[in-house]
PDB file of N, CA and C in Angstrom:
ATOM      1  N   GLN A   1      -4.517  -4.548   5.843  1.00 40.00           N
ATOM      2  CA  GLN A   1      -3.554  -4.771   4.676  1.00 40.00           C
ATOM      3  C   GLN A   1      -2.424  -3.777   5.083  1.00 40.00           C
ATOM      4  N   THR A   2      -1.258  -4.382   5.060  1.00 54.00           N
ATOM      5  CA  THR A   2       0.148  -3.695   5.105  1.00 54.00           C
ATOM      6  C   THR A   2       0.851  -3.813   3.816  1.00 54.00           C
ATOM      7  N   ASP A   3       2.210  -3.087   3.923  1.00 61.00           N
ATOM      8  CA  ASP A   3       2.978  -2.945   2.634  1.00 61.00           C
ATOM      9  C   ASP A   3       3.906  -4.386   2.873  1.00 61.00           C
ATOM     10  N   VAL A   4       3.797  -4.924   3.691  1.00 64.00           N
ATOM     11  CA  VAL A   4       4.840  -6.253   3.821  1.00 64.00           C
ATOM     12  C   VAL A   4       3.989  -7.606   3.818  1.00 64.00           C
ATOM     13  N   CYS A   5       5.110  -8.479   3.627  1.00 70.00           N
ATOM     14  CA  CYS A   5       4.326  -9.813   3.403  1.00 70.00           C
ATOM     15  C   CYS A   5       3.968 -10.505   4.736  1.00 70.00           C
ATOM     16  N   GLU A   6       3.012 -11.510   4.758  1.00 80.00           N
ATOM     17  CA  GLU A   6       2.703 -11.972   5.674  1.00 80.00           C
ATOM     18  C   GLU A   6       3.936 -12.690   6.592  1.00 80.00           C
ATOM     19  N   SER A   7       3.883 -12.584   7.847  1.00 83.00           N
ATOM     20  CA  SER A   7       5.312 -12.850   8.505  1.00 83.00           C
ATOM     21  C   SER A   7       5.259 -14.461   8.793  1.00 83.00           C
ATOM     22  N   ALA A   8       4.316 -14.979   8.937  1.00 83.00           N
ATOM     23  CA  ALA A   8       4.185 -16.599   9.060  1.00 83.00           C
ATOM     24  C   ALA A   8       4.773 -17.259   7.877  1.00 83.00           C
ATOM     25  N   ASP A   9       4.607 -16.793   6.836  1.00 85.00           N
ATOM     26  CA  ASP A   9       5.102 -17.312   5.674  1.00 85.00           C
ATOM     27  C   ASP A   9       6.553 -17.355   5.528  1.00 85.00           C
ATOM     28  N   TRP A  10       7.421 -16.630   6.298  1.00 85.00           N
ATOM     29  CA  TRP A  10       8.573 -16.463   6.366  1.00 85.00           C
ATOM     30  C   TRP A  10       9.091 -17.933   6.625  1.00 85.00           C
ATOM     31  N   TYR A  11       8.522 -18.828   7.277  1.00 84.00           N
ATOM     32  CA  TYR A  11       8.816 -19.950   7.745  1.00 84.00           C
ATOM     33  C   TYR A  11       8.822 -21.205   6.750  1.00 84.00           C
ATOM     34  N   ASN A  12       7.987 -20.572   5.397  1.00 86.00           N
ATOM     35  CA  ASN A  12       7.964 -21.440   4.234  1.00 86.00           C
ATOM     36  C   ASN A  12       9.117 -21.033   2.951  1.00 86.00           C
ATOM     37  N   SER A  13       9.862 -20.195   3.673  1.00 88.00           N
ATOM     38  CA  SER A  13      10.670 -19.592   2.807  1.00 88.00           C
ATOM     39  C   SER A  13      11.955 -20.216   2.389  1.00 88.00           C
ATOM     40  N   LYS A  14      12.676 -20.022   1.560  1.00 93.00           N
ATOM     41  CA  LYS A  14      14.017 -20.788   1.484  1.00 93.00           C
ATOM     42  C   LYS A  14      15.096 -19.872   1.427  1.00 93.00           C
ATOM     43  N   PHE A  15      14.762 -18.804   1.057  1.00 92.00           N
ATOM     44  CA  PHE A  15      15.685 -17.338   0.892  1.00 92.00           C
ATOM     45  C   PHE A  15      14.990 -16.199   1.176  1.00 92.00           C
ATOM     46  N   ILE A  16      15.381 -15.505   2.133  1.00 90.00           N
ATOM     47  CA  ILE A  16      15.027 -14.161   2.580  1.00 90.00           C
ATOM     48  C   ILE A  16      15.838 -13.103   2.597  1.00 90.00           C
ATOM     49  N   VAL A  17      15.247 -11.966   1.793  1.00 90.00           N
ATOM     50  CA  VAL A  17      16.099 -10.575   2.091  1.00 90.00           C
ATOM     51  C   VAL A  17      15.383  -9.848   2.737  1.00 90.00           C
ATOM     52  N   SER A  18      16.310  -9.032   3.753  1.00 89.00           N
ATOM     53  CA  SER A  18      15.633  -7.818   4.628  1.00 89.00           C
ATOM     54  C   SER A  18      16.396  -6.678   4.168  1.00 89.00           C
ATOM     55  N   MET A  19      15.496  -5.701   3.992  1.00 86.00           N
ATOM     56  CA  MET A  19      16.162  -4.413   3.274  1.00 86.00           C
ATOM     57  C   MET A  19      15.429  -3.384   3.917  1.00 86.00           C
ATOM     58  N   ALA A  20      16.273  -2.284   4.567  1.00 78.00           N
ATOM     59  CA  ALA A  20      15.609  -0.983   4.900  1.00 78.00           C
ATOM     60  C   ALA A  20      14.549  -1.356   5.951  1.00 78.00           C
ATOM     61  N   ALA A  21      14.756  -2.688   6.775  1.00 82.00           N
ATOM     62  CA  ALA A  21      13.921  -2.924   8.169  1.00 82.00           C
ATOM     63  C   ALA A  21      14.634  -3.463   9.018  1.00 82.00           C
ATOM     64  N   ASN A  22      14.260  -3.159  10.218  1.00 83.00           N
ATOM     65  CA  ASN A  22      14.949  -3.708  11.565  1.00 83.00           C
ATOM     66  C   ASN A  22      13.802  -4.388  12.292  1.00 83.00           C
ATOM     67  N   MET A  23      13.474  -5.538  11.840  1.00 84.00           N
ATOM     68  CA  MET A  23      12.365  -6.461  12.154  1.00 84.00           C
ATOM     69  C   MET A  23      12.315  -6.604  13.798  1.00 84.00           C
ATOM     70  N   ASN A  24      13.582  -6.675  14.614  1.00 85.00           N
ATOM     71  CA  ASN A  24      13.396  -6.790  16.008  1.00 85.00           C
ATOM     72  C   ASN A  24      12.826  -5.510  16.599  1.00 85.00           C
ATOM     73  N   MET A  25      13.085  -4.510  15.979  1.00 86.00           N
ATOM     74  CA  MET A  25      12.461  -3.205  16.374  1.00 86.00           C
ATOM     75  C   MET A  25      11.041  -2.982  15.976  1.00 86.00           C
ATOM     76  N   THR A  26      10.615  -3.281  14.559  1.00 84.00           N
ATOM     77  CA  THR A  26       9.545  -3.053  13.954  1.00 84.00           C
ATOM     78  C   THR A  26       8.251  -3.992  13.987  1.00 84.00           C
ATOM     79  N   ARG A  27       8.924  -5.185  14.256  1.00 84.00           N
ATOM     80  CA  ARG A  27       7.941  -6.418  14.212  1.00 84.00           C
ATOM     81  C   ARG A  27       8.313  -7.285  15.025  1.00 84.00           C
ATOM     82  N   THR A  28       8.332  -7.007  16.443  1.00 86.00           N
ATOM     83  CA  THR A  28       8.863  -7.917  17.482  1.00 86.00           C
ATOM     84  C   THR A  28       8.089  -9.020  17.696  1.00 86.00           C
ATOM     85  N   PRO A  29       6.742  -9.167  17.494  1.00 87.00           N
ATOM     86  CA  PRO A  29       5.923 -10.430  17.694  1.00 87.00           C
ATOM     87  C   PRO A  29       6.272 -11.449  16.335  1.00 87.00           C
ATOM     88  N   ASP A  30       6.855 -11.213  15.491  1.00 86.00           N
ATOM     89  CA  ASP A  30       6.747 -11.769  14.133  1.00 86.00           C
ATOM     90  C   ASP A  30       8.359 -12.132  13.993  1.00 86.00           C
ATOM     91  N   VAL A  31       9.333 -11.614  14.502  1.00 86.00           N
ATOM     92  CA  VAL A  31      10.504 -11.814  14.182  1.00 86.00           C
ATOM     93  C   VAL A  31      10.937 -13.310  14.404  1.00 86.00           C
ATOM     94  N   HIS A  32      10.398 -14.020  15.240  1.00 89.00           N
ATOM     95  CA  HIS A  32      10.555 -15.400  15.449  1.00 89.00           C
ATOM     96  C   HIS A  32      10.493 -16.315  14.438  1.00 89.00           C
ATOM     97  N   PHE A  33       9.957 -15.941  13.474  1.00 89.00           N
ATOM     98  CA  PHE A  33       9.588 -16.786  12.296  1.00 89.00           C
ATOM     99  C   PHE A  33      10.904 -16.777  11.221  1.00 89.00           C
ATOM    100  N   ILE A  34      11.898 -15.831  11.657  1.00 88.00           N
ATOM    101  CA  ILE A  34      12.927 -15.740  10.746  1.00 88.00           C
ATOM    102  C   ILE A  34      13.990 -16.869  11.553  1.00 88.00           C
ATOM    103  N   SER A  35      13.938 -16.861  12.669  1.00 88.00           N
ATOM    104  CA  SER A  35      15.072 -17.627  13.634  1.00 88.00           C
ATOM    105  C   SER A  35      14.522 -19.139  12.949  1.00 88.00           C
ATOM    106  N   GLU A  36      13.198 -19.520  13.191  1.00 91.00           N
ATOM    107  CA  GLU A  36      12.644 -20.858  12.919  1.00 91.00           C
ATOM    108  C   GLU A  36      12.901 -21.200  11.538  1.00 91.00           C
ATOM    109  N   ALA A  37      12.908 -20.136  10.504  1.00 91.00           N
ATOM    110  CA  ALA A  37      13.207 -20.550   9.337  1.00 91.00           C
ATOM    111  C   ALA A  37      14.505 -21.013   8.935  1.00 91.00           C
ATOM    112  N   ARG A  38      15.243 -20.157   9.727  1.00 92.00           N
ATOM    113  CA  ARG A  38      16.941 -20.374   9.639  1.00 92.00           C
ATOM    114  C   ARG A  38      17.121 -21.721  10.300  1.00 92.00           C
ATOM    115  N   THR A  39      16.373 -22.322  11.117  1.00 92.00           N
ATOM    116  CA  THR A  39      16.769 -23.656  11.660  1.00 92.00           C
ATOM    117  C   THR A  39      16.206 -24.625  10.837  1.00 92.00           C
ATOM    118  N   GLU A  40      15.434 -24.341   9.849  1.00 92.00           N
ATOM    119  CA  GLU A  40      15.066 -25.273   8.903  1.00 92.00           C
ATOM    120  C   GLU A  40      15.923 -25.008   7.590  1.00 92.00           C
ATOM    121  N   GLY A  41      16.969 -24.172   7.405  1.00 94.00           N
ATOM    122  CA  GLY A  41      18.029 -24.099   6.502  1.00 94.00           C
ATOM    123  C   GLY A  41      17.576 -22.998   5.483  1.00 94.00           C
ATOM    124  N   THR A  42      16.835 -21.960   5.884  1.00 94.00           N
ATOM    125  CA  THR A  42      16.476 -20.837   5.048  1.00 94.00           C
ATOM    126  C   THR A  42      17.811 -19.995   5.065  1.00 94.00           C
ATOM    127  N   LYS A  43      18.296 -19.575   3.933  1.00 96.00           N
ATOM    128  CA  LYS A  43      19.254 -18.415   3.871  1.00 96.00           C
ATOM    129  C   LYS A  43      18.742 -17.002   4.160  1.00 96.00           C
ATOM    130  N   PHE A  44      19.352 -16.289   5.161  1.00 95.00           N
ATOM    131  CA  PHE A  44      18.932 -14.998   5.470  1.00 95.00           C
ATOM    132  C   PHE A  44      19.758 -13.861   5.049  1.00 95.00           C
ATOM    133  N   VAL A  45      19.614 -12.907   4.324  1.00 93.00           N
ATOM    134  CA  VAL A  45      20.414 -11.841   3.874  1.00 93.00           C
ATOM    135  C   VAL A  45      19.972 -10.573   4.088  1.00 93.00           C
ATOM    136  N   VAL A  46      20.865  -9.529   4.735  1.00 92.00           N
ATOM    137  CA  VAL A  46      20.275  -8.435   5.221  1.00 92.00           C
ATOM    138  C   VAL A  46      21.106  -7.334   4.392  1.00 92.00           C
ATOM    139  N   LEU A  47      20.550  -6.177   3.854  1.00 90.00           N
ATOM    140  CA  LEU A  47      20.943  -5.172   2.864  1.00 90.00           C
ATOM    141  C   LEU A  47      20.793  -4.070   3.818  1.00 90.00           C
ATOM    142  N   SER A  48      21.895  -3.576   4.684  1.00 88.00           N
ATOM    143  CA  SER A  48      21.934  -2.359   5.503  1.00 88.00           C
ATOM    144  C   SER A  48      22.871  -1.753   5.508  1.00 88.00           C
ATOM    145  N   PRO A  49      22.986  -0.434   5.668  1.00 88.00           N
ATOM    146  CA  PRO A  49      24.408   0.371   5.907  1.00 88.00           C
ATOM    147  C   PRO A  49      25.049   0.273   7.307  1.00 88.00           C
ATOM    148  N   ASP A  50      24.078  -0.207   8.104  1.00 88.00           N
ATOM    149  CA  ASP A  50      24.584  -0.504   9.467  1.00 88.00           C
ATOM    150  C   ASP A  50      24.506  -1.889  10.044  1.00 88.00           C
ATOM    151  N   PHE A  51      25.336  -2.481  10.743  1.00 89.00           N
ATOM    152  CA  PHE A  51      25.184  -3.692  11.312  1.00 89.00           C
ATOM    153  C   PHE A  51      23.907  -3.599  12.464  1.00 89.00           C
ATOM    154  N   SER A  52      23.060  -3.909  12.015  1.00 86.00           N
ATOM    155  CA  SER A  52      21.672  -3.446  12.827  1.00 86.00           C
ATOM    156  C   SER A  52      21.309  -4.851  13.821  1.00 86.00           C
ATOM    157  N   GLN A  53      20.493  -4.605  14.493  1.00 88.00           N
ATOM    158  CA  GLN A  53      20.138  -5.935  15.427  1.00 88.00           C
ATOM    159  C   GLN A  53      19.614  -7.007  14.512  1.00 88.00           C
ATOM    160  N   ILE A  54      18.906  -6.820  13.326  1.00 88.00           N
ATOM    161  CA  ILE A  54      18.715  -8.201  12.583  1.00 88.00           C
ATOM    162  C   ILE A  54      19.870  -8.478  11.678  1.00 88.00           C
ATOM    163  N   ALA A  55      20.867  -7.814  11.582  1.00 90.00           N
ATOM    164  CA  ALA A  55      21.918  -8.127  10.653  1.00 90.00           C
ATOM    165  C   ALA A  55      22.570  -9.161  11.488  1.00 90.00           C
ATOM    166  N   LYS A  56      22.680  -9.329  12.726  1.00 87.00           N
ATOM    167  CA  LYS A  56      23.578  -9.939  13.662  1.00 87.00           C
ATOM    168  C   LYS A  56      23.026 -11.498  13.581  1.00 87.00           C
ATOM    169  N   TYR A  57      21.741 -11.636  12.950  1.00 86.00           N
ATOM    170  CA  TYR A  57      21.150 -13.106  12.889  1.00 86.00           C
ATOM    171  C   TYR A  57      21.399 -13.653  11.515  1.00 86.00           C
ATOM    172  N   CYS A  58      21.862 -12.999  10.439  1.00 92.00           N
ATOM    173  CA  CYS A  58      21.741 -13.203   9.203  1.00 92.00           C
ATOM    174  C   CYS A  58      22.910 -14.041   8.690  1.00 92.00           C
ATOM    175  N   ASP A  59      22.926 -14.747   7.868  1.00 95.00           N
ATOM    176  CA  ASP A  59      23.686 -15.562   7.022  1.00 95.00           C
ATOM    177  C   ASP A  59      24.710 -14.593   6.391  1.00 95.00           C
ATOM    178  N   GLU A  60      24.237 -13.372   5.694  1.00 95.00           N
ATOM    179  CA  GLU A  60      25.247 -12.547   4.802  1.00 95.00           C
ATOM    180  C   GLU A  60      24.667 -11.196   5.057  1.00 95.00           C
ATOM    181  N   TRP A  61      25.526 -10.332   5.455  1.00 94.00           N
ATOM    182  CA  TRP A  61      25.140  -8.819   5.463  1.00 94.00           C
ATOM    183  C   TRP A  61      25.688  -8.222   4.384  1.00 94.00           C
ATOM    184  N   ILE A  62      25.113  -7.327   3.747  1.00 91.00           N
ATOM    185  CA  ILE A  62      25.580  -6.676   2.629  1.00 91.00           C
ATOM    186  C   ILE A  62      25.428  -5.158   2.895  1.00 91.00           C
ATOM    187  N   PRO A  63      26.757  -4.453   3.295  1.00 91.00           N
ATOM    188  CA  PRO A  63      26.644  -3.092   3.776  1.00 91.00           C
ATOM    189  C   PRO A  63      26.254  -2.138   2.532  1.00 91.00           C
ATOM    190  N   MET A  64      24.983  -2.052   2.366  1.00 87.00           N
ATOM    191  CA  MET A  64      24.454  -0.993   1.065  1.00 87.00           C
ATOM    192  C   MET A  64      24.752   0.342   1.462  1.00 87.00           C
ATOM    193  N   GLN A  65      25.189   1.121   0.442  1.00 86.00           N
ATOM    194  CA  GLN A  65      25.373   2.702   0.725  1.00 86.00           C
ATOM    195  C   GLN A  65      24.101   3.250   0.029  1.00 86.00           C
ATOM    196  N   ALA A  66      23.875   4.602   0.139  1.00 79.00           N
ATOM    197  CA  ALA A  66      22.647   5.227  -0.349  1.00 79.00           C
ATOM    198  C   ALA A  66      22.862   5.028  -1.934  1.00 79.00           C
ATOM    199  N   GLY A  67      21.867   4.784  -2.589  1.00 82.00           N
ATOM    200  CA  GLY A  67      22.145   4.497  -4.208  1.00 82.00           C
ATOM    201  C   GLY A  67      22.252   3.125  -4.786  1.00 82.00           C
ATOM    202  N   GLN A  68      22.859   2.296  -4.000  1.00 87.00           N
ATOM    203  CA  GLN A  68      23.227   1.076  -4.342  1.00 87.00           C
ATOM    204  C   GLN A  68      22.157   0.147  -4.433  1.00 87.00           C
ATOM    205  N   ASP A  69      21.174   0.315  -3.673  1.00 84.00           N
ATOM    206  CA  ASP A  69      20.174  -0.660  -3.620  1.00 84.00           C
ATOM    207  C   ASP A  69      19.409  -0.937  -5.123  1.00 84.00           C
ATOM    208  N   THR A  70      19.110   0.236  -5.847  1.00 85.00           N
ATOM    209  CA  THR A  70      18.264   0.224  -7.162  1.00 85.00           C
ATOM    210  C   THR A  70      19.360  -0.655  -8.073  1.00 85.00           C
ATOM    211  N   ALA A  71      20.427  -0.308  -8.088  1.00 88.00           N
ATOM    212  CA  ALA A  71      21.712  -1.084  -8.883  1.00 88.00           C
ATOM    213  C   ALA A  71      21.448  -2.642  -8.550  1.00 88.00           C
ATOM    214  N   LEU A  72      21.585  -2.904  -7.409  1.00 88.00           N
ATOM    215  CA  LEU A  72      21.495  -4.404  -6.864  1.00 88.00           C
ATOM    216  C   LEU A  72      20.311  -5.126  -7.316  1.00 88.00           C
ATOM    217  N   TRP A  73      19.198  -4.397  -7.340  1.00 86.00           N
ATOM    218  CA  TRP A  73      17.866  -5.121  -7.391  1.00 86.00           C
ATOM    219  C   TRP A  73      17.875  -5.067  -9.041  1.00 86.00           C
ATOM    220  N   MET A  74      18.209  -4.051  -9.850  1.00 89.00           N
ATOM    221  CA  MET A  74      18.270  -4.074 -11.344  1.00 89.00           C
ATOM    222  C   MET A  74      19.224  -5.261 -11.728  1.00 89.00           C
ATOM    223  N   ALA A  75      20.372  -5.498 -11.260  1.00 90.00           N
ATOM    224  CA  ALA A  75      21.101  -6.740 -11.486  1.00 90.00           C
ATOM    225  C   ALA A  75      20.401  -7.984 -11.382  1.00 90.00           C
ATOM    226  N   ALA A  76      19.919  -8.002 -10.232  1.00 87.00           N
ATOM    227  CA  ALA A  76      19.045  -9.142  -9.579  1.00 87.00           C
ATOM    228  C   ALA A  76      18.039  -9.726 -10.678  1.00 87.00           C
ATOM    229  N   LYS A  77      17.289  -8.636 -11.179  1.00 86.00           N
ATOM    230  CA  LYS A  77      16.158  -8.580 -12.083  1.00 86.00           C
ATOM    231  C   LYS A  77      16.643  -9.268 -13.519  1.00 86.00           C
ATOM    232  N   HIS A  78      17.834  -8.609 -13.689  1.00 88.00           N
ATOM    233  CA  HIS A  78      18.541  -9.167 -15.218  1.00 88.00           C
ATOM    234  C   HIS A  78      18.907 -10.569 -15.096  1.00 88.00           C
ATOM    235  N   VAL A  79      19.450 -10.959 -14.058  1.00 89.00           N
ATOM    236  CA  VAL A  79      19.934 -12.358 -14.072  1.00 89.00           C
ATOM    237  C   VAL A  79      18.833 -13.052 -14.153  1.00 89.00           C
ATOM    238  N   ILE A  80      17.641 -12.925 -13.196  1.00 82.00           N
ATOM    239  CA  ILE A  80      16.364 -13.737 -13.395  1.00 82.00           C
ATOM    240  C   ILE A  80      15.850 -13.785 -14.619  1.00 82.00           C
ATOM    241  N   LEU A  81      15.716 -12.729 -15.349  1.00 81.00           N
ATOM    242  CA  LEU A  81      14.795 -12.542 -16.855  1.00 81.00           C
ATOM    243  C   LEU A  81      15.914 -13.294 -17.784  1.00 81.00           C
ATOM    244  N   LYS A  82      17.122 -12.947 -17.589  1.00 86.00           N
ATOM    245  CA  LYS A  82      18.213 -13.868 -18.508  1.00 86.00           C
ATOM    246  C   LYS A  82      18.164 -15.431 -18.404  1.00 86.00           C
ATOM    247  N   GLU A  83      18.572 -15.781 -17.350  1.00 85.00           N
ATOM    248  CA  GLU A  83      18.551 -17.205 -16.980  1.00 85.00           C
ATOM    249  C   GLU A  83      17.127 -17.979 -16.894  1.00 85.00           C
ATOM    250  N   TYR A  84      16.148 -17.201 -16.510  1.00 75.00           N
ATOM    251  CA  TYR A  84      14.920 -17.970 -16.408  1.00 75.00           C
ATOM    252  C   TYR A  84      13.762 -17.852 -17.820  1.00 75.00           C
ATOM    253  N   ASP A  85      14.308 -16.919 -18.350  1.00 74.00           N
ATOM    254  CA  ASP A  85      13.152 -16.436 -19.377  1.00 74.00           C
ATOM    255  C   ASP A  85      13.832 -16.200 -20.808  1.00 74.00           C
ATOM    256  N   ILE A  86      15.056 -15.942 -21.002  1.00 78.00           N
ATOM    257  CA  ILE A  86      15.710 -16.022 -22.278  1.00 78.00           C
ATOM    258  C   ILE A  86      16.307 -17.321 -22.472  1.00 78.00           C
ATOM    259  N   ASP A  87      17.124 -17.363 -21.704  1.00 85.00           N
ATOM    260  CA  ASP A  87      18.184 -18.822 -22.089  1.00 85.00           C
ATOM    261  C   ASP A  87      17.225 -19.783 -21.930  1.00 85.00           C
ATOM    262  N   ARG A  88      16.333 -20.089 -20.965  1.00 83.00           N
ATOM    263  CA  ARG A  88      15.281 -21.105 -20.941  1.00 83.00           C
ATOM    264  C   ARG A  88      13.996 -20.706 -20.999  1.00 83.00           C
ATOM    265  N   GLN A  89      13.187 -20.837 -22.142  1.00 81.00           N
ATOM    266  CA  GLN A  89      12.103 -20.144 -22.279  1.00 81.00           C
ATOM    267  C   GLN A  89      10.834 -21.143 -21.512  1.00 81.00           C
ATOM    268  N   VAL A  90      10.216 -20.682 -20.823  1.00 81.00           N
ATOM    269  CA  VAL A  90       9.056 -21.670 -20.352  1.00 81.00           C
ATOM    270  C   VAL A  90       7.812 -21.242 -21.092  1.00 81.00           C
ATOM    271  N   PRO A  91       6.931 -22.171 -21.713  1.00 86.00           N
ATOM    272  CA  PRO A  91       5.770 -21.797 -22.258  1.00 86.00           C
ATOM    273  C   PRO A  91       4.666 -21.129 -21.375  1.00 86.00           C
ATOM    274  N   TYR A  92       4.732 -21.670 -20.042  1.00 84.00           N
ATOM    275  CA  TYR A  92       3.768 -21.135 -19.067  1.00 84.00           C
ATOM    276  C   TYR A  92       3.988 -19.616 -18.835  1.00 84.00           C
ATOM    277  N   PHE A  93       5.410 -19.224 -18.782  1.00 79.00           N
ATOM    278  CA  PHE A  93       5.725 -17.756 -18.608  1.00 79.00           C
ATOM    279  C   PHE A  93       5.631 -16.981 -19.781  1.00 79.00           C
ATOM    280  N   ILE A  94       5.693 -17.588 -20.985  1.00 81.00           N
ATOM    281  CA  ILE A  94       5.491 -16.801 -22.405  1.00 81.00           C
ATOM    282  C   ILE A  94       3.997 -16.260 -22.526  1.00 81.00           C
ATOM    283  N   ASP A  95       3.318 -17.417 -22.284  1.00 86.00           N
ATOM    284  CA  ASP A  95       1.697 -16.940 -22.347  1.00 86.00           C
ATOM    285  C   ASP A  95       1.226 -16.159 -21.303  1.00 86.00           C
ATOM    286  N   ASP A  96       1.779 -16.376 -20.189  1.00 82.00           N
ATOM    287  CA  ASP A  96       1.269 -15.248 -19.109  1.00 82.00           C
ATOM    288  C   ASP A  96       1.882 -13.962 -19.270  1.00 82.00           C
ATOM    289  N   VAL A  97       3.127 -13.681 -19.886  1.00 79.00           N
ATOM    290  CA  VAL A  97       3.556 -12.622 -20.184  1.00 79.00           C
ATOM    291  C   VAL A  97       2.686 -12.017 -21.270  1.00 79.00           C
ATOM    292  N   LYS A  98       2.195 -12.571 -22.365  1.00 83.00           N
ATOM    293  CA  LYS A  98       1.538 -12.134 -23.380  1.00 83.00           C
ATOM    294  C   LYS A  98      -0.049 -11.656 -23.231  1.00 83.00           C
ATOM    295  N   ARG A  99      -0.466 -12.684 -22.108  1.00 85.00           N
ATOM    296  CA  ARG A  99      -1.914 -12.533 -21.711  1.00 85.00           C
ATOM    297  C   ARG A  99      -2.019 -11.247 -20.783  1.00 85.00           C
ATOM    298  N   ASP A 100      -1.251 -11.490 -19.660  1.00 83.00           N
ATOM    299  CA  ASP A 100      -1.510 -10.613 -18.457  1.00 83.00           C
ATOM    300  C   ASP A 100      -0.573  -9.730 -18.153  1.00 83.00           C
ATOM    301  N   THR A 101       0.530  -9.307 -18.781  1.00 81.00           N
ATOM    302  CA  THR A 101       1.240  -7.962 -18.723  1.00 81.00           C
ATOM    303  C   THR A 101       1.433  -7.005 -19.582  1.00 81.00           C
ATOM    304  N   ASP A 102       2.173  -5.980 -19.127  1.00 79.00           N
ATOM    305  CA  ASP A 102       2.191  -5.188 -20.376  1.00 79.00           C
ATOM    306  C   ASP A 102       3.972  -5.035 -20.628  1.00 79.00           C
ATOM    307  N   LEU A 103       4.549  -6.408 -20.344  1.00 72.00           N
ATOM    308  CA  LEU A 103       6.103  -6.400 -20.562  1.00 72.00           C
ATOM    309  C   LEU A 103       6.285  -6.262 -22.102  1.00 72.00           C
ATOM    310  N   PRO A 104       5.344  -6.906 -23.062  1.00 69.00           N
ATOM    311  CA  PRO A 104       5.846  -6.730 -24.504  1.00 69.00           C
ATOM    312  C   PRO A 104       6.036  -5.295 -24.950  1.00 69.00           C
ATOM    313  N   PHE A 105       5.361  -4.380 -24.211  1.00 70.00           N
ATOM    314  CA  PHE A 105       5.213  -2.960 -24.670  1.00 70.00           C
ATOM    315  C   PHE A 105       6.588  -2.260 -24.199  1.00 70.00           C
ATOM    316  N   LEU A 106       7.321  -2.967 -23.286  1.00 62.00           N
ATOM    317  CA  LEU A 106       8.427  -2.502 -22.938  1.00 62.00           C
ATOM    318  C   LEU A 106       9.808  -2.380 -23.669  1.00 62.00           C
ATOM    319  N   VAL A 107       9.539  -3.191 -24.554  1.00 55.00           N
ATOM    320  CA  VAL A 107      10.809  -3.588 -25.436  1.00 55.00           C
ATOM    321  C   VAL A 107      10.799  -2.743 -26.440  1.00 55.00           C
TER     322      VAL A 107
END
């Protein structure tokens, strides 16, 4: 078990975000899945304070500074919840939230 996703599944992705990782250095045997996914049209974004080795392959490099990553992901979560769960309520999601999460207690 690891703290990261299965690298082979990157090929099936349509949007990949790399944050705080330099896969060319740390996951050398797996990094080819990124280039293969990009060949198939996957968008690849890197959040990194420096233009690292992996950033040179990305579609978009966002030069994050310390402390900005939390604000970025909170904003992304806000958009996802608002657009997909408040503005357009899906019965499957509502049922799942009521049965399998503690989300109702967060309100």
